[in-house]
Amino acid sequence: MATDSRYCNCLFFSANAVARLLTSMAEEEFAVTGLSPSHAFVLMTVCHKPGLQAGEISREMQLTPSTVTRLVEKLEQRKLLERESVGRSTRVTPTAAATELLPDVKAAWRRLYARYTTLLGSEAAAQLTAATYEATKKLEPKG
């Protein structure tokens, strides 16, 4: 399906096409963990820094707070994360089951990286990642 499209010079079109392809790859790689890629990244984020508030997870993952809440709730239902109230805030911590699953999640992430790096070449993958992140920062609404 690698045909040129009349929309190939449109960033919106091209970015979404890349996102769909990467999402498909990520779903395949993370499937062995039983988690979607988004759930896996929330789990890695919380395991990396236990006790984060939802807002901190939201900023780290560049997702809306409501999306993070839904992801955390699902992981909480699966007994992978716990929320605890500390004063007026709620902190999210990993469970023992999350810690046990973490090596498999990280292995899936490494496989995803290896897969797209093999296809793109390591230098092109690094350049595309950096350019995409820089574009994200510039396009992000300033609040």
mmCIF file of C-alpha atoms in Angstrom:
data_model
loop_
_atom_site.group_PDB
_atom_site.id
_atom_site.type_symbol
_atom_site.label_atom_id
_atom_site.label_comp_id
_atom_site.label_asym_id
_atom_site.label_seq_id
_atom_site.Cartn_x
_atom_site.Cartn_y
_atom_site.Cartn_z
ATOM 1 C CA MET A 1 0.000 0.000 0.000
ATOM 2 C CA ALA A 2 3.045 2.266 -0.304
ATOM 3 C CA THR A 3 1.667 4.260 -3.207
ATOM 4 C CA ASP A 4 2.014 7.988 -3.492
ATOM 5 C CA SER A 5 -1.086 9.841 -2.476
ATOM 6 C CA ARG A 6 -2.151 13.240 -3.627
ATOM 7 C CA TYR A 7 -2.136 14.135 0.071
ATOM 8 C CA CYS A 8 1.468 13.018 0.739
ATOM 9 C CA ASN A 9 2.620 16.645 1.092
ATOM 10 C CA CYS A 10 0.094 17.300 3.867
ATOM 11 C CA LEU A 11 1.525 16.975 7.392
ATOM 12 C CA PHE A 12 -1.889 16.068 8.817
ATOM 13 C CA PHE A 13 -2.332 13.244 6.322
ATOM 14 C CA SER A 14 1.244 11.944 6.572
ATOM 15 C CA ALA A 15 1.406 12.121 10.374
ATOM 16 C CA ASN A 16 -1.845 10.213 10.695
ATOM 17 C CA ALA A 17 -0.701 7.585 8.199
ATOM 18 C CA VAL A 18 2.508 7.053 10.203
ATOM 19 C CA ALA A 19 0.513 6.988 13.454
ATOM 20 C CA ARG A 20 -1.815 4.291 12.109
ATOM 21 C CA LEU A 21 1.111 2.139 10.989
ATOM 22 C CA LEU A 22 3.019 2.582 14.248
ATOM 23 C CA THR A 23 -0.123 1.922 16.277
ATOM 24 C CA SER A 24 -0.627 -1.344 14.434
ATOM 25 C CA MET A 25 2.986 -2.376 15.096
ATOM 26 C CA ALA A 26 2.743 -1.340 18.747
ATOM 27 C CA GLU A 27 -0.493 -3.254 19.266
ATOM 28 C CA GLU A 28 1.159 -6.370 17.842
ATOM 29 C CA GLU A 29 4.252 -6.025 20.034
ATOM 30 C CA PHE A 30 2.405 -5.188 23.258
ATOM 31 C CA ALA A 31 -0.241 -7.891 22.706
ATOM 32 C CA VAL A 32 1.962 -10.429 24.502
ATOM 33 C CA THR A 33 1.628 -8.322 27.668
ATOM 34 C CA GLY A 34 -2.156 -8.265 27.510
ATOM 35 C CA LEU A 35 -2.020 -4.463 27.452
ATOM 36 C CA SER A 36 -2.701 -1.882 24.783
ATOM 37 C CA PRO A 37 0.263 0.372 24.017
ATOM 38 C CA SER A 38 -1.360 3.267 25.903
ATOM 39 C CA HIS A 39 -1.937 1.128 28.992
ATOM 40 C CA ALA A 40 1.629 -0.172 28.761
ATOM 41 C CA PHE A 41 3.084 3.350 28.661
ATOM 42 C CA VAL A 42 0.985 4.443 31.659
ATOM 43 C CA LEU A 43 2.212 1.382 33.537
ATOM 44 C CA MET A 44 5.852 2.134 32.660
ATOM 45 C CA THR A 45 5.393 5.774 33.675
ATOM 46 C CA VAL A 46 3.952 4.895 37.079
ATOM 47 C CA CYS A 47 6.498 2.127 37.696
ATOM 48 C CA HIS A 48 9.303 4.568 36.861
ATOM 49 C CA LYS A 49 8.012 7.094 39.386
ATOM 50 C CA PRO A 50 5.505 5.594 41.844
ATOM 51 C CA GLY A 51 3.151 8.058 43.497
ATOM 52 C CA LEU A 52 2.561 10.289 40.498
ATOM 53 C CA GLN A 53 -0.618 12.302 40.317
ATOM 54 C CA ALA A 54 -2.835 11.913 37.240
ATOM 55 C CA GLY A 55 -1.871 15.408 36.071
ATOM 56 C CA GLU A 56 1.803 14.473 36.109
ATOM 57 C CA ILE A 57 1.066 11.319 34.095
ATOM 58 C CA SER A 58 -0.972 13.446 31.703
ATOM 59 C CA ARG A 59 1.928 15.837 31.097
ATOM 60 C CA GLU A 60 4.496 13.035 30.766
ATOM 61 C CA MET A 61 2.382 11.148 28.245
ATOM 62 C CA GLN A 62 0.973 14.218 26.475
ATOM 63 C CA LEU A 63 -2.605 13.020 27.027
ATOM 64 C CA THR A 64 -5.651 14.793 28.420
ATOM 65 C CA PRO A 65 -6.366 14.259 32.116
ATOM 66 C CA SER A 66 -9.659 12.503 31.281
ATOM 67 C CA THR A 67 -7.843 10.023 29.019
ATOM 68 C CA VAL A 68 -5.295 9.306 31.749
ATOM 69 C CA THR A 69 -8.104 8.783 34.259
ATOM 70 C CA ARG A 70 -9.735 6.189 31.988
ATOM 71 C CA LEU A 71 -6.415 4.410 31.397
ATOM 72 C CA VAL A 72 -5.586 4.361 35.118
ATOM 73 C CA GLU A 73 -9.080 3.099 35.990
ATOM 74 C CA LYS A 74 -8.693 0.194 33.570
ATOM 75 C CA LEU A 75 -5.279 -0.693 34.990
ATOM 76 C CA GLU A 76 -6.719 -0.424 38.477
ATOM 77 C CA GLN A 77 -9.502 -2.864 37.524
ATOM 78 C CA ARG A 78 -6.796 -5.251 36.332
ATOM 79 C CA LYS A 79 -5.046 -4.888 39.702
ATOM 80 C CA LEU A 80 -1.944 -3.369 38.116
ATOM 81 C CA LEU A 81 -2.240 0.129 39.589
ATOM 82 C CA GLU A 82 -3.684 1.549 42.792
ATOM 83 C CA ARG A 83 -4.873 5.042 43.579
ATOM 84 C CA GLU A 84 -4.488 6.439 47.048
ATOM 85 C CA SER A 85 -5.702 9.722 48.428
ATOM 86 C CA VAL A 86 -3.049 11.832 50.091
ATOM 87 C CA GLY A 87 -4.650 14.961 51.438
ATOM 88 C CA ARG A 88 -6.386 16.650 48.530
ATOM 89 C CA SER A 89 -4.482 14.757 45.850
ATOM 90 C CA THR A 90 -4.586 11.235 44.496
ATOM 91 C CA ARG A 91 -1.382 9.361 43.887
ATOM 92 C CA VAL A 92 -1.042 6.408 41.513
ATOM 93 C CA THR A 93 1.224 3.523 42.467
ATOM 94 C CA PRO A 94 2.064 0.198 40.836
ATOM 95 C CA THR A 95 1.046 -3.091 42.389
ATOM 96 C CA ALA A 96 3.306 -6.122 42.758
ATOM 97 C CA ALA A 97 1.621 -7.531 39.640
ATOM 98 C CA ALA A 98 2.631 -4.409 37.689
ATOM 99 C CA THR A 99 6.224 -4.736 38.845
ATOM 100 C CA GLU A 100 6.180 -8.370 37.769
ATOM 101 C CA LEU A 101 4.768 -7.479 34.325
ATOM 102 C CA LEU A 102 7.153 -4.551 33.781
ATOM 103 C CA PRO A 103 10.022 -6.572 32.212
ATOM 104 C CA ASP A 104 7.628 -7.978 29.582
ATOM 105 C CA VAL A 105 6.283 -4.491 28.866
ATOM 106 C CA LYS A 106 9.789 -3.086 28.452
ATOM 107 C CA ALA A 107 10.724 -6.015 26.197
ATOM 108 C CA ALA A 108 7.694 -5.262 23.995
ATOM 109 C CA TRP A 109 8.780 -1.612 23.808
ATOM 110 C CA ARG A 110 12.297 -2.685 22.767
ATOM 111 C CA ARG A 111 10.822 -4.971 20.081
ATOM 112 C CA LEU A 112 8.700 -2.112 18.764
ATOM 113 C CA TYR A 113 11.750 0.147 18.625
ATOM 114 C CA ALA A 114 13.814 -2.541 16.872
ATOM 115 C CA ARG A 115 11.021 -3.161 14.392
ATOM 116 C CA TYR A 116 10.583 0.416 13.214
ATOM 117 C CA THR A 117 14.299 1.123 13.410
ATOM 118 C CA THR A 118 15.008 -1.848 11.148
ATOM 119 C CA LEU A 119 12.470 -0.578 8.631
ATOM 120 C CA LEU A 120 13.505 3.082 8.721
ATOM 121 C CA GLY A 121 17.185 2.782 9.560
ATOM 122 C CA SER A 122 18.491 3.903 12.938
ATOM 123 C CA GLU A 123 19.530 7.391 11.842
ATOM 124 C CA ALA A 124 16.266 8.081 10.008
ATOM 125 C CA ALA A 125 14.249 6.735 12.967
ATOM 126 C CA ALA A 126 16.125 8.992 15.380
ATOM 127 C CA GLN A 127 15.715 12.025 13.111
ATOM 128 C CA LEU A 128 12.003 11.355 12.571
ATOM 129 C CA THR A 129 11.449 10.911 16.302
ATOM 130 C CA ALA A 130 13.278 14.148 17.128
ATOM 131 C CA ALA A 131 11.534 16.132 14.386
ATOM 132 C CA THR A 132 8.136 14.795 15.407
ATOM 133 C CA TYR A 133 8.706 15.667 19.056
ATOM 134 C CA GLU A 134 9.910 19.167 18.176
ATOM 135 C CA ALA A 135 6.837 19.678 15.971
ATOM 136 C CA THR A 136 4.619 18.472 18.825
ATOM 137 C CA LYS A 137 6.119 21.051 21.183
ATOM 138 C CA LYS A 138 5.644 23.857 18.656
ATOM 139 C CA LEU A 139 2.096 22.867 17.696
ATOM 140 C CA GLU A 140 0.920 22.267 21.247
ATOM 141 C CA PRO A 141 -1.523 24.931 22.429
ATOM 142 C CA LYS A 142 0.062 27.271 24.953
ATOM 143 C CA GLY A 143 -2.051 27.509 28.066
#
